[in-house]
């Protein structure tokens, strides 16, 4: 079984921290209506109210993933990443994989072209953090 080194896992975790932070900024811009809601969620949102609900949930979920990514680095430095964190990354990897498929069939080109590669990369990175780390 593939078992990435501590260095690869640290780099992967830092990439996740950067991407989750950038995603949170994007969702904040959406909530502030800097980005029109027609370009969000595959172009399938029908109202501002719906956008506020979906973007608020997205912001909270991304904040949780950001915290878990930070915890991963902390525990990796102690050479023992708890099982629950690895399960979260497995779940997140599946979510991003499904999201990649959803982005491919999005109604807006922006989401297809911009979000598809990002979610695909996030999925691969999350799956690389799932195996148990052994020195």
Short mmCIF file of C-alpha atoms in Angstrom, two decimals:
data_model
loop_
_atom_site.label_atom_id
_atom_site.label_comp_id
_atom_site.label_asym_id
_atom_site.label_seq_id
_atom_site.Cartn_x
_atom_site.Cartn_y
_atom_site.Cartn_z
CA UNK A 1 0.00 0.00 0.00
CA UNK A 2 1.18 3.52 -0.81
CA UNK A 3 2.38 5.34 2.29
CA UNK A 4 3.48 8.94 1.59
CA UNK A 5 6.41 10.29 3.57
CA UNK A 6 6.05 12.85 6.33
CA UNK A 7 7.39 15.54 3.99
CA UNK A 8 4.77 14.77 1.31
CA UNK A 9 2.00 14.73 3.92
CA UNK A 10 3.17 18.05 5.35
CA UNK A 11 3.23 19.63 1.89
CA UNK A 12 -0.21 18.17 1.11
CA UNK A 13 -1.61 19.53 4.37
CA UNK A 14 -0.18 22.99 3.70
CA UNK A 15 -1.67 22.95 0.19
CA UNK A 16 -5.05 22.09 1.73
CA UNK A 17 -4.70 24.92 4.24
CA UNK A 18 -3.98 27.38 1.43
CA UNK A 19 -6.79 26.09 -0.80
CA UNK A 20 -9.37 25.94 2.01
CA UNK A 21 -8.41 29.49 3.01
CA UNK A 22 -8.78 30.71 -0.57
CA UNK A 23 -12.10 28.88 -0.90
CA UNK A 24 -13.35 30.57 2.26
CA UNK A 25 -12.42 33.96 0.78
CA UNK A 26 -14.34 33.02 -2.38
CA UNK A 27 -17.41 32.10 -0.31
CA UNK A 28 -17.14 35.37 1.62
CA UNK A 29 -17.08 37.25 -1.71
CA UNK A 30 -20.17 35.30 -2.76
CA UNK A 31 -21.96 36.20 0.49
CA UNK A 32 -21.05 39.85 -0.04
CA UNK A 33 -22.53 39.53 -3.54
CA UNK A 34 -19.24 40.46 -5.21
CA UNK A 35 -19.76 37.30 -7.27
CA UNK A 36 -23.25 37.05 -8.81
CA UNK A 37 -25.18 34.05 -7.48
CA UNK A 38 -25.92 32.90 -11.05
CA UNK A 39 -22.27 31.77 -11.31
CA UNK A 40 -22.37 29.71 -8.10
CA UNK A 41 -23.40 26.12 -7.47
CA UNK A 42 -23.26 25.15 -11.12
CA UNK A 43 -25.65 27.94 -12.07
CA UNK A 44 -28.50 26.13 -10.34
CA UNK A 45 -29.34 28.65 -7.60
CA UNK A 46 -32.66 30.39 -8.11
CA UNK A 47 -32.59 33.17 -5.49
CA UNK A 48 -30.39 35.24 -3.23
CA UNK A 49 -31.90 33.57 -0.17
CA UNK A 50 -30.90 30.16 -1.49
CA UNK A 51 -27.40 31.49 -2.18
CA UNK A 52 -27.04 32.80 1.37
CA UNK A 53 -27.99 29.42 2.84
CA UNK A 54 -25.73 27.40 0.54
CA UNK A 55 -22.75 29.76 0.84
CA UNK A 56 -23.08 29.96 4.64
CA UNK A 57 -23.03 26.18 4.90
CA UNK A 58 -20.06 26.05 2.51
CA UNK A 59 -18.18 28.59 4.58
CA UNK A 60 -18.73 26.60 7.79
CA UNK A 61 -17.75 23.31 6.17
CA UNK A 62 -14.58 24.83 4.72
CA UNK A 63 -13.72 26.30 8.13
CA UNK A 64 -14.06 22.81 9.63
CA UNK A 65 -11.84 21.30 6.92
CA UNK A 66 -9.29 24.07 7.48
CA UNK A 67 -9.19 23.25 11.20
CA UNK A 68 -8.81 19.53 10.51
CA UNK A 69 -5.95 20.27 8.09
CA UNK A 70 -4.18 22.29 10.79
CA UNK A 71 -4.72 19.50 13.31
CA UNK A 72 -3.30 16.98 10.83
CA UNK A 73 0.01 18.86 10.70
CA UNK A 74 0.09 19.14 14.50
CA UNK A 75 -0.47 15.40 14.97
CA UNK A 76 1.87 14.51 12.10
CA UNK A 77 4.64 16.37 13.90
CA UNK A 78 3.91 14.16 16.92
CA UNK A 79 4.10 11.10 14.58
CA UNK A 80 0.57 9.92 15.34
CA UNK A 81 -2.41 11.12 13.32
CA UNK A 82 -5.68 10.01 14.97
CA UNK A 83 -8.00 7.70 13.05
CA UNK A 84 -10.88 10.21 13.11
CA UNK A 85 -8.80 12.77 11.20
CA UNK A 86 -7.85 10.18 8.57
CA UNK A 87 -11.54 9.20 8.24
CA UNK A 88 -12.47 12.87 7.76
CA UNK A 89 -9.93 13.15 4.93
CA UNK A 90 -11.28 9.98 3.32
CA UNK A 91 -14.80 11.40 3.49
CA UNK A 92 -13.62 14.78 2.18
CA UNK A 93 -11.76 13.03 -0.65
CA UNK A 94 -14.97 11.27 -1.69
CA UNK A 95 -16.91 14.56 -1.49
CA UNK A 96 -14.35 16.32 -3.70
CA UNK A 97 -14.36 13.43 -6.16
CA UNK A 98 -18.14 13.66 -6.47
CA UNK A 99 -17.88 17.44 -6.67
CA UNK A 100 -15.41 17.10 -9.54
CA UNK A 101 -17.98 15.09 -11.48
CA UNK A 102 -20.62 17.69 -10.65
CA UNK A 103 -18.36 20.50 -11.83
CA UNK A 104 -17.87 18.74 -15.17
CA UNK A 105 -21.62 18.97 -15.81
CA UNK A 106 -22.09 22.47 -14.34
CA UNK A 107 -24.27 24.91 -16.24
CA UNK A 108 -21.57 27.60 -16.11
CA UNK A 109 -18.23 27.48 -17.91
CA UNK A 110 -16.57 29.32 -15.02
CA UNK A 111 -17.33 26.51 -12.61
CA UNK A 112 -16.38 23.81 -15.10
CA UNK A 113 -13.05 25.41 -16.03
CA UNK A 114 -12.05 26.81 -12.64
CA UNK A 115 -13.49 24.45 -10.04
CA UNK A 116 -13.01 21.07 -11.77
CA UNK A 117 -9.20 20.98 -11.58
CA UNK A 118 -9.22 22.39 -8.05
CA UNK A 119 -11.64 19.77 -6.71
CA UNK A 120 -9.78 16.98 -8.53
CA UNK A 121 -6.49 18.06 -6.93
CA UNK A 122 -8.15 18.38 -3.52
CA UNK A 123 -9.55 14.86 -3.85
CA UNK A 124 -6.13 13.37 -4.62
CA UNK A 125 -4.48 15.31 -1.79
CA UNK A 126 -7.14 14.23 0.72
CA UNK A 127 -6.79 10.58 -0.28
CA UNK A 128 -3.00 10.85 0.18
CA UNK A 129 -3.56 11.78 3.85
CA UNK A 130 -5.75 8.77 4.66
CA UNK A 131 -3.17 5.94 5.05
CA UNK A 132 -1.74 5.47 8.53
CA UNK A 133 1.57 7.26 8.89
CA UNK A 134 4.41 5.02 9.97
CA UNK A 135 7.98 6.20 10.52
#
